[in-house]
Amino acid sequence: MSAEAYRNFRVAHRLIRRVRVVAPPLVRNVERCYILEILLRKRPEISEVRAVPEIGSLAIHYDPGRLPEQRLLAIVDGVLGNLITCPPARPAASVIDGAPLQEHSLAIEGMSCASCALLIELSLRRDPRVQLANVNFAAQTAIVRGTLSRDDVFALVGRLGYRAQPMDTLAQRRLLVEREKGQLMLARKRVIVAAALTAPVMLLGMAMHRSPTLRVLEFALATPVLLGPGREIFDRAWRLAQQKSANMDSLIALGAGAAYLYSLPGLWRPNHHVYFEAAAGIISFVLLGRFLEERAKGQASEAIRKLIELQAETAVLLRDGQEHRVAIDEVVLGDLLRVRPGDRVPTDGVLVDGSSEVNESMLTGESLPVGKRAGDKAYAGCLNGNGTFTLRVTAVGVDTVLAGIVRLVDHAQGSKLPVQKLADRISARFVPAVGGIAALTFGGWLLARSHPTTALAHAIAVLLIACPCALGLATPTAIMVGTGQAARRGIYIRNGEALETAARLTTVVFDKTGTITEGQPVVTDFIAVEGVDETALLARMAAAEACSEHFLARAISAWCLARGAAPAACSDFAAIPGRGVRANCEGVPMLIGNAALLEEAGVACIAQAQQVAVLAEQGKTPVFVAMDGRVAALLAIADQPRQGARDAIARLHRLGIETVMATGDLRAVAQHIARQVGIERVIARATPAMKLELIHELQQQGKRVGMIGDGINDAPALIAADVGLAIGGGADIAVEAADITLLGGDIARVAATVELSRRTMSIIRQNLFWALGYNVVAIPIAAAGRLNPMIASAAMAFSSVSVVSNSLRLQKH
């Protein structure tokens, strides 16, 4: 079957044991992707299938000896064709009632375990108006995309017994942070009350007495523990039971409730054993574990909280010549604000009066303040220095750069890694499975002729020891800490998959100008052809290059203007990526760019070959200027490597990562820069299409490729790479299209990203190992009768705390 015969997809690239296809019918169709994954995994010749619904990509790992590629692709085409013809289980959210897609970020109160998060997520996804729903138990947040309103989302969550809170603006998020602190204090009080009541009950229980008076005292102390601090657990379990659902609260309620109810007859039957100490102890240990877990999760999300706290709560509004202090949410576009010394800039805007120096380290990572005067931009959250200025508001609320940064970190922390799919599948089946094991444990001990109290104690121990919380926290807590640490270093990771893939990079391809070099080139040489009117030439060059945003174009334009050139009238401008610019200035056709641009236009430049060679050996970039089909001048532009670039490349080499430079510059210039920074492989005179081809070539060799560039001419390669890393300024952070954005232009952050990603993935693997291993070992021990229910509940709490604490180790690096 030829490539043209595959009706439902195209092959993106091939390796010996892996093929990646892109299928339009899979784009943004999560359900189809999951079904296709399941169907293909049923074949023993296929070892792994990974779908990326956002772009309709499907990567298939297979055994070519047992299943030839041609046969595999025919199977994929047939299965996909059948899926397309099947009616969808629900209509796509984007077309229901013609309503536009909306994305809502919300905080969810009341989630006590990973099963809660999974229950909410699955319930949201069942709604036909929901296109995407990600619930993060560790962060207690959710991201929902669909055609439903925010109130509809809140109603869906509320029906399950949880409370949703808006966090659309930074002010709302600050209120949530304050509420979280209050909830942590409440959790602490619950633990203290429960412990104070439980301690004497446990002492009386260990005495193994039969005194009716003391049993009544146990009952009197244990009952307030269950109905007071522990009431929330029973309330939530009951609400879920009404919804025919269950989570960890259901297991705890069953365990503690069974122990309590079984003990009641012992109040008037001396020979009947009582378990009041177990019921109270279970609740107390669970509350203690959740308090410690909440405190640890608060440390994990510290990075995003610090970002939120950068937002000023109030602003000084100028109206009719008077100053009024107002809440930040009352500020609207076009307002004039007064910013005094020491204040944080309240929102994004442009200075209209006054001057100052502003610390923008939260955006750029640079500690030196930046001078600001009328016409300059200032950004929310930055700290003003000693000056006073008036600011005209250009962005408010969710449109500010600071809000964009918070949103980026939010999305990264809320996204799910492919490795988490296993944990989700296990958690979804965990609670029912544990209930079944507990029932079998109870029945088995009864069949073994054990006393009912013994059988009940062992069944309760099974219910309590089995905790999916550790499994549910294993990945998101590590992502939260890892992306938070990255944000502190000026590294903004757009999604969890980029974090995982960055850990496995084997090759990094660098653009040169603006990436390895400073991106601030200057004209060093100007050689005009004899007989050319230099004044007219400079005027036309200034006009043509003023239309371009390229680094070299800006350098040429600035050089011309500095020599008093008055830009001529210019029309028919066109930028040719990787080549230069074309324009018509004062009726004269102009070409400004490299030799390849002139060759394509049929302009001979052989006469300047020797001069070009000399300039290139000096590490300078030659730029030709042609007028009316003939070379008019030759320019030389020099750009220096970034400070620390050589150390950054050496650091990548120590990590075992190959480095490649791909640039549109001449080979001599590129090799000169490459020698300075320590890169051995150089691809010169590379167009955007050639860079894209290089990425695909490296991927076909089985390499995991990262591409780092300025995000403009390098956009195709950035998108095609396994991980795209963009050099970005503060204002670009919210709109950058790459997977990872590095602020301030420090390429040492590339190595820091890889190191942090590797440590994060290592922590995730440790967490999953311990969470799974804990349950695999603990459940049989509990079923065998080797665990007391109170010890089981304490161990359950410890498992979750240990996973979060392990993730917090990322903060130490």
mmCIF file of C-alpha atoms in Angstrom, residues 141-420:
data_model
loop_
_atom_site.group_PDB
_atom_site.id
_atom_site.type_symbol
_atom_site.label_atom_id
_atom_site.label_comp_id
_atom_site.label_asym_id
_atom_site.label_seq_id
_atom_site.Cartn_x
_atom_site.Cartn_y
_atom_site.Cartn_z
ATOM 1 C CA THR A 141 -7.647 23.053 41.102
ATOM 2 C CA ALA A 142 -9.308 22.200 37.798
ATOM 3 C CA ILE A 143 -9.126 23.435 34.215
ATOM 4 C CA VAL A 144 -12.313 22.912 32.192
ATOM 5 C CA ARG A 145 -12.718 23.767 28.504
ATOM 6 C CA GLY A 146 -16.058 23.558 26.717
ATOM 7 C CA THR A 147 -19.197 25.408 25.720
ATOM 8 C CA LEU A 148 -20.675 25.574 29.214
ATOM 9 C CA SER A 149 -20.582 28.653 31.420
ATOM 10 C CA ARG A 150 -18.658 28.968 34.655
ATOM 11 C CA ASP A 151 -21.871 28.667 36.667
ATOM 12 C CA ASP A 152 -22.655 25.394 34.859
ATOM 13 C CA VAL A 153 -19.236 24.023 35.804
ATOM 14 C CA PHE A 154 -19.759 25.068 39.420
ATOM 15 C CA ALA A 155 -23.173 23.348 39.440
ATOM 16 C CA LEU A 156 -21.705 20.090 38.090
ATOM 17 C CA VAL A 157 -19.015 20.098 40.771
ATOM 18 C CA GLY A 158 -21.511 21.071 43.499
ATOM 19 C CA ARG A 159 -23.767 18.136 42.620
ATOM 20 C CA LEU A 160 -20.970 15.784 43.655
ATOM 21 C CA GLY A 161 -20.698 17.375 47.091
ATOM 22 C CA TYR A 162 -17.673 19.599 46.421
ATOM 23 C CA ARG A 163 -17.439 23.380 46.285
ATOM 24 C CA ALA A 164 -15.970 25.235 43.321
ATOM 25 C CA GLN A 165 -14.454 28.710 43.635
ATOM 26 C CA PRO A 166 -13.507 31.102 40.796
ATOM 27 C CA MET A 167 -9.861 31.969 40.249
ATOM 28 C CA ASP A 168 -10.086 33.957 37.032
ATOM 29 C CA THR A 169 -8.295 37.020 38.378
ATOM 30 C CA LEU A 170 -5.220 37.316 40.561
ATOM 31 C CA ALA A 171 -7.328 39.066 43.212
ATOM 32 C CA GLN A 172 -9.650 36.047 43.366
ATOM 33 C CA ARG A 173 -6.638 33.765 43.577
ATOM 34 C CA ARG A 174 -5.262 35.772 46.481
ATOM 35 C CA LEU A 175 -8.557 35.272 48.332
ATOM 36 C CA LEU A 176 -8.242 31.540 47.684
ATOM 37 C CA VAL A 177 -4.706 31.537 49.073
ATOM 38 C CA GLU A 178 -5.985 33.268 52.221
ATOM 39 C CA ARG A 179 -8.836 30.761 52.436
ATOM 40 C CA GLU A 180 -6.350 27.893 52.116
ATOM 41 C CA LYS A 181 -4.386 29.281 55.038
ATOM 42 C CA GLY A 182 -7.627 29.447 57.039
ATOM 43 C CA GLN A 183 -8.479 25.868 56.095
ATOM 44 C CA LEU A 184 -5.021 24.746 57.180
ATOM 45 C CA MET A 185 -5.600 26.368 60.576
ATOM 46 C CA LEU A 186 -9.016 24.659 60.780
ATOM 47 C CA ALA A 187 -7.421 21.306 59.928
ATOM 48 C CA ARG A 188 -4.888 21.887 62.702
ATOM 49 C CA LYS A 189 -7.663 22.601 65.215
ATOM 50 C CA ARG A 190 -9.507 19.438 64.167
ATOM 51 C CA VAL A 191 -6.364 17.373 64.727
ATOM 52 C CA ILE A 192 -5.837 18.890 68.186
ATOM 53 C CA VAL A 193 -9.467 18.287 69.252
ATOM 54 C CA ALA A 194 -9.495 14.753 67.859
ATOM 55 C CA ALA A 195 -6.151 13.893 69.489
ATOM 56 C CA ALA A 196 -7.229 15.295 72.862
ATOM 57 C CA LEU A 197 -10.379 13.125 72.842
ATOM 58 C CA THR A 198 -8.761 10.054 71.302
ATOM 59 C CA ALA A 199 -5.742 9.761 73.622
ATOM 60 C CA PRO A 200 -7.737 8.718 76.762
ATOM 61 C CA VAL A 201 -9.942 6.397 74.648
ATOM 62 C CA MET A 202 -6.834 4.585 73.348
ATOM 63 C CA LEU A 203 -5.405 4.304 76.864
ATOM 64 C CA LEU A 204 -8.669 2.791 78.113
ATOM 65 C CA GLY A 205 -8.796 0.454 75.104
ATOM 66 C CA MET A 206 -5.288 -0.859 75.749
ATOM 67 C CA ALA A 207 -6.297 -1.644 79.347
ATOM 68 C CA MET A 208 -8.686 -4.347 77.965
ATOM 69 C CA HIS A 209 -11.164 -3.606 80.795
ATOM 70 C CA ARG A 210 -14.781 -4.765 81.062
ATOM 71 C CA SER A 211 -16.048 -1.938 83.263
ATOM 72 C CA PRO A 212 -19.455 -0.619 82.008
ATOM 73 C CA THR A 213 -18.619 2.832 83.372
ATOM 74 C CA LEU A 214 -15.333 3.038 81.504
ATOM 75 C CA ARG A 215 -17.004 1.762 78.321
ATOM 76 C CA VAL A 216 -19.569 4.549 78.561
ATOM 77 C CA LEU A 217 -16.658 6.987 79.022
ATOM 78 C CA GLU A 218 -15.009 5.578 75.851
ATOM 79 C CA PHE A 219 -18.307 5.992 73.989
ATOM 80 C CA ALA A 220 -18.692 9.553 75.297
ATOM 81 C CA LEU A 221 -15.176 10.507 74.115
ATOM 82 C CA ALA A 222 -15.188 8.640 70.776
ATOM 83 C CA THR A 223 -18.596 9.892 69.596
ATOM 84 C CA PRO A 224 -17.567 13.599 69.415
ATOM 85 C CA VAL A 225 -14.489 12.568 67.369
ATOM 86 C CA LEU A 226 -16.641 10.877 64.730
ATOM 87 C CA LEU A 227 -19.441 13.444 64.744
ATOM 88 C CA GLY A 228 -17.206 16.491 65.208
ATOM 89 C CA PRO A 229 -13.789 16.584 63.445
ATOM 90 C CA GLY A 230 -14.645 13.425 61.506
ATOM 91 C CA ARG A 231 -18.129 14.422 60.399
ATOM 92 C CA GLU A 232 -16.950 15.814 57.081
ATOM 93 C CA ILE A 233 -15.592 12.381 56.124
ATOM 94 C CA PHE A 234 -18.944 10.676 56.786
ATOM 95 C CA ASP A 235 -20.927 13.456 55.068
ATOM 96 C CA ARG A 236 -18.852 13.185 51.911
ATOM 97 C CA ALA A 237 -19.018 9.386 51.893
ATOM 98 C CA TRP A 238 -22.821 9.577 52.167
ATOM 99 C CA ARG A 239 -23.141 12.086 49.341
ATOM 100 C CA LEU A 240 -20.979 9.913 47.108
ATOM 101 C CA ALA A 241 -23.002 6.836 48.006
ATOM 102 C CA GLN A 242 -26.123 8.687 46.863
ATOM 103 C CA GLN A 243 -24.330 9.327 43.560
ATOM 104 C CA LYS A 244 -23.394 5.606 43.419
ATOM 105 C CA SER A 245 -19.720 6.568 43.654
ATOM 106 C CA ALA A 246 -16.960 5.978 46.176
ATOM 107 C CA ASN A 247 -13.548 7.301 47.140
ATOM 108 C CA MET A 248 -11.094 7.086 50.025
ATOM 109 C CA ASP A 249 -13.593 8.758 52.365
ATOM 110 C CA SER A 250 -15.919 5.851 51.637
ATOM 111 C CA LEU A 251 -13.260 3.374 52.835
ATOM 112 C CA ILE A 252 -12.498 5.403 55.968
ATOM 113 C CA ALA A 253 -16.195 5.846 56.779
ATOM 114 C CA LEU A 254 -16.766 2.122 56.313
ATOM 115 C CA GLY A 255 -13.823 1.215 58.518
ATOM 116 C CA ALA A 256 -14.391 3.679 61.344
ATOM 117 C CA GLY A 257 -18.193 3.366 61.146
ATOM 118 C CA ALA A 258 -18.068 -0.437 61.280
ATOM 119 C CA ALA A 259 -15.770 -0.366 64.325
ATOM 120 C CA TYR A 260 -18.034 2.166 66.082
ATOM 121 C CA LEU A 261 -21.345 0.438 65.307
ATOM 122 C CA TYR A 262 -19.963 -2.987 66.207
ATOM 123 C CA SER A 263 -18.936 -1.590 69.612
ATOM 124 C CA LEU A 264 -22.357 -0.155 70.579
ATOM 125 C CA PRO A 265 -23.833 -3.446 71.897
ATOM 126 C CA GLY A 266 -20.843 -3.656 74.271
ATOM 127 C CA LEU A 267 -22.315 -0.798 76.280
ATOM 128 C CA TRP A 268 -24.838 -3.208 77.830
ATOM 129 C CA ARG A 269 -23.207 -6.583 77.047
ATOM 130 C CA PRO A 270 -19.971 -6.958 79.051
ATOM 131 C CA ASN A 271 -18.821 -9.976 77.030
ATOM 132 C CA HIS A 272 -19.084 -8.103 73.722
ATOM 133 C CA HIS A 273 -15.737 -6.615 72.611
ATOM 134 C CA VAL A 274 -15.611 -2.872 71.839
ATOM 135 C CA TYR A 275 -13.538 -0.981 69.262
ATOM 136 C CA PHE A 276 -14.241 2.613 70.255
ATOM 137 C CA GLU A 277 -10.484 3.293 70.455
ATOM 138 C CA ALA A 278 -10.042 1.952 66.898
ATOM 139 C CA ALA A 279 -12.878 4.117 65.508
ATOM 140 C CA ALA A 280 -11.558 7.285 67.177
ATOM 141 C CA GLY A 281 -7.929 6.422 66.375
ATOM 142 C CA ILE A 282 -8.702 5.854 62.704
ATOM 143 C CA ILE A 283 -10.337 9.271 62.365
ATOM 144 C CA SER A 284 -7.561 11.006 64.335
ATOM 145 C CA PHE A 285 -4.740 9.454 62.299
ATOM 146 C CA VAL A 286 -6.521 10.275 59.052
ATOM 147 C CA LEU A 287 -7.023 13.892 60.113
ATOM 148 C CA LEU A 288 -3.382 14.135 61.194
ATOM 149 C CA GLY A 289 -2.238 12.725 57.854
ATOM 150 C CA ARG A 290 -4.407 15.153 55.919
ATOM 151 C CA PHE A 291 -3.168 18.105 57.935
ATOM 152 C CA LEU A 292 0.460 17.147 57.259
ATOM 153 C CA GLU A 293 -0.389 16.486 53.615
ATOM 154 C CA GLU A 294 -2.066 19.900 53.219
ATOM 155 C CA ARG A 295 0.905 21.619 54.809
ATOM 156 C CA ALA A 296 3.301 19.790 52.494
ATOM 157 C CA LYS A 297 1.153 20.548 49.422
ATOM 158 C CA GLY A 298 1.188 24.197 50.436
ATOM 159 C CA GLN A 299 4.985 24.114 50.258
ATOM 160 C CA ALA A 300 4.789 22.402 46.841
ATOM 161 C CA SER A 301 2.644 25.227 45.417
ATOM 162 C CA GLU A 302 4.725 27.982 47.036
ATOM 163 C CA ALA A 303 6.091 29.168 43.678
ATOM 164 C CA ILE A 304 2.705 30.047 42.227
ATOM 165 C CA ARG A 305 1.633 31.672 45.492
ATOM 166 C CA LYS A 306 4.654 33.959 45.373
ATOM 167 C CA LEU A 307 3.741 34.941 41.824
ATOM 168 C CA ILE A 308 0.197 35.752 42.916
ATOM 169 C CA GLU A 309 1.465 37.873 45.788
ATOM 170 C CA LEU A 310 3.337 40.088 43.289
ATOM 171 C CA GLN A 311 -0.019 41.518 42.172
ATOM 172 C CA ALA A 312 -0.833 44.783 43.947
ATOM 173 C CA GLU A 313 -4.175 44.738 45.767
ATOM 174 C CA THR A 314 -4.907 48.428 45.180
ATOM 175 C CA ALA A 315 -3.969 51.199 42.763
ATOM 176 C CA VAL A 316 -3.866 55.005 42.941
ATOM 177 C CA LEU A 317 -6.326 56.191 40.276
ATOM 178 C CA LEU A 318 -6.081 59.725 38.833
ATOM 179 C CA ARG A 319 -9.501 61.178 38.046
ATOM 180 C CA ASP A 320 -10.308 64.876 37.539
ATOM 181 C CA GLY A 321 -6.914 65.775 38.956
ATOM 182 C CA GLN A 322 -7.638 63.903 42.199
ATOM 183 C CA GLU A 323 -6.029 60.719 43.506
ATOM 184 C CA HIS A 324 -8.293 57.859 44.604
ATOM 185 C CA ARG A 325 -7.090 54.543 46.012
ATOM 186 C CA VAL A 326 -9.214 51.773 44.490
ATOM 187 C CA ALA A 327 -9.223 47.968 44.419
ATOM 188 C CA ILE A 328 -7.202 46.588 41.518
ATOM 189 C CA ASP A 329 -10.310 44.915 40.036
ATOM 190 C CA GLU A 330 -11.902 48.367 39.576
ATOM 191 C CA VAL A 331 -9.143 49.537 37.210
ATOM 192 C CA VAL A 332 -10.152 49.578 33.526
ATOM 193 C CA LEU A 333 -8.334 50.099 30.218
ATOM 194 C CA GLY A 334 -7.251 53.694 29.617
ATOM 195 C CA ASP A 335 -7.214 54.695 33.302
ATOM 196 C CA LEU A 336 -4.336 56.835 34.553
ATOM 197 C CA LEU A 337 -2.552 55.488 37.632
ATOM 198 C CA ARG A 338 0.053 57.101 39.869
ATOM 199 C CA VAL A 339 2.945 54.811 40.853
ATOM 200 C CA ARG A 340 5.009 56.047 43.810
ATOM 201 C CA PRO A 341 8.493 55.007 44.974
ATOM 202 C CA GLY A 342 8.560 51.494 46.414
ATOM 203 C CA ASP A 343 5.137 50.548 45.001
ATOM 204 C CA ARG A 344 4.534 47.531 42.841
ATOM 205 C CA VAL A 345 3.294 48.418 39.364
ATOM 206 C CA PRO A 346 -0.445 47.614 39.687
ATOM 207 C CA THR A 347 -1.093 46.590 36.060
ATOM 208 C CA ASP A 348 0.434 46.700 32.582
ATOM 209 C CA GLY A 349 0.663 50.118 30.991
ATOM 210 C CA VAL A 350 2.678 52.828 29.261
ATOM 211 C CA LEU A 351 4.371 55.705 31.082
ATOM 212 C CA VAL A 352 2.865 59.054 30.119
ATOM 213 C CA ASP A 353 4.683 61.212 32.662
ATOM 214 C CA GLY A 354 7.640 60.949 35.022
ATOM 215 C CA SER A 355 10.528 58.473 35.118
ATOM 216 C CA SER A 356 12.006 55.850 37.400
ATOM 217 C CA GLU A 357 13.990 52.642 37.540
ATOM 218 C CA VAL A 358 11.898 49.487 37.792
ATOM 219 C CA ASN A 359 13.033 46.071 39.000
ATOM 220 C CA GLU A 360 11.748 43.591 36.386
ATOM 221 C CA SER A 361 13.569 40.541 37.771
ATOM 222 C CA MET A 362 10.295 38.632 38.083
ATOM 223 C CA LEU A 363 10.007 38.819 34.269
ATOM 224 C CA THR A 364 13.587 38.773 33.026
ATOM 225 C CA GLY A 365 15.520 37.148 35.859
ATOM 226 C CA GLU A 366 17.911 40.121 35.757
ATOM 227 C CA SER A 367 18.513 41.818 39.101
ATOM 228 C CA LEU A 368 19.556 45.209 37.672
ATOM 229 C CA PRO A 369 16.673 47.727 37.497
ATOM 230 C CA VAL A 370 15.545 49.036 34.102
ATOM 231 C CA GLY A 371 15.263 52.764 33.420
ATOM 232 C CA LYS A 372 11.749 53.907 32.436
ATOM 233 C CA ARG A 373 10.600 57.179 30.893
ATOM 234 C CA ALA A 374 7.556 58.446 28.993
ATOM 235 C CA GLY A 375 6.583 56.010 26.239
ATOM 236 C CA ASP A 376 8.142 52.940 27.902
ATOM 237 C CA LYS A 377 6.090 49.955 29.007
ATOM 238 C CA ALA A 378 5.782 48.768 32.604
ATOM 239 C CA TYR A 379 4.365 45.467 33.775
ATOM 240 C CA ALA A 380 2.200 44.413 36.711
ATOM 241 C CA GLY A 381 4.077 43.050 39.695
ATOM 242 C CA CYS A 382 7.396 44.803 38.971
ATOM 243 C CA LEU A 383 8.839 46.869 41.812
ATOM 244 C CA ASN A 384 9.227 50.626 41.286
ATOM 245 C CA GLY A 385 12.403 52.334 42.416
ATOM 246 C CA ASN A 386 12.859 55.887 43.671
ATOM 247 C CA GLY A 387 10.926 57.753 40.982
ATOM 248 C CA THR A 388 7.246 58.601 40.553
ATOM 249 C CA PHE A 389 5.416 58.208 37.256
ATOM 250 C CA THR A 390 1.957 58.185 35.723
ATOM 251 C CA LEU A 391 0.861 55.052 33.916
ATOM 252 C CA ARG A 392 -1.847 54.651 31.282
ATOM 253 C CA VAL A 393 -3.417 51.183 31.640
ATOM 254 C CA THR A 394 -3.097 48.936 28.567
ATOM 255 C CA ALA A 395 -4.048 45.573 30.107
ATOM 256 C CA VAL A 396 -5.987 44.463 33.184
ATOM 257 C CA GLY A 397 -6.923 41.234 34.934
ATOM 258 C CA VAL A 398 -6.166 38.049 33.042
ATOM 259 C CA ASP A 399 -4.589 39.985 30.143
ATOM 260 C CA THR A 400 -1.537 41.208 32.059
ATOM 261 C CA VAL A 401 1.877 39.636 31.577
ATOM 262 C CA LEU A 402 1.925 38.544 35.236
ATOM 263 C CA ALA A 403 -1.443 36.797 34.834
ATOM 264 C CA GLY A 404 -0.065 35.130 31.710
ATOM 265 C CA ILE A 405 2.901 33.788 33.679
ATOM 266 C CA VAL A 406 0.617 32.487 36.431
ATOM 267 C CA ARG A 407 -1.601 30.872 33.789
ATOM 268 C CA LEU A 408 1.417 29.200 32.183
ATOM 269 C CA VAL A 409 2.574 27.755 35.497
ATOM 270 C CA ASP A 410 -1.031 26.751 36.240
ATOM 271 C CA HIS A 411 -1.361 24.835 32.986
ATOM 272 C CA ALA A 412 1.956 23.075 33.503
ATOM 273 C CA GLN A 413 1.040 22.089 37.062
ATOM 274 C CA GLY A 414 -2.475 21.045 36.045
ATOM 275 C CA SER A 415 -1.470 19.002 33.010
ATOM 276 C CA LYS A 416 -1.057 15.261 33.161
ATOM 277 C CA LEU A 417 2.037 13.416 32.041
ATOM 278 C CA PRO A 418 1.650 10.303 29.900
ATOM 279 C CA VAL A 419 3.154 8.374 32.830
ATOM 280 C CA GLN A 420 0.158 9.422 34.943
#
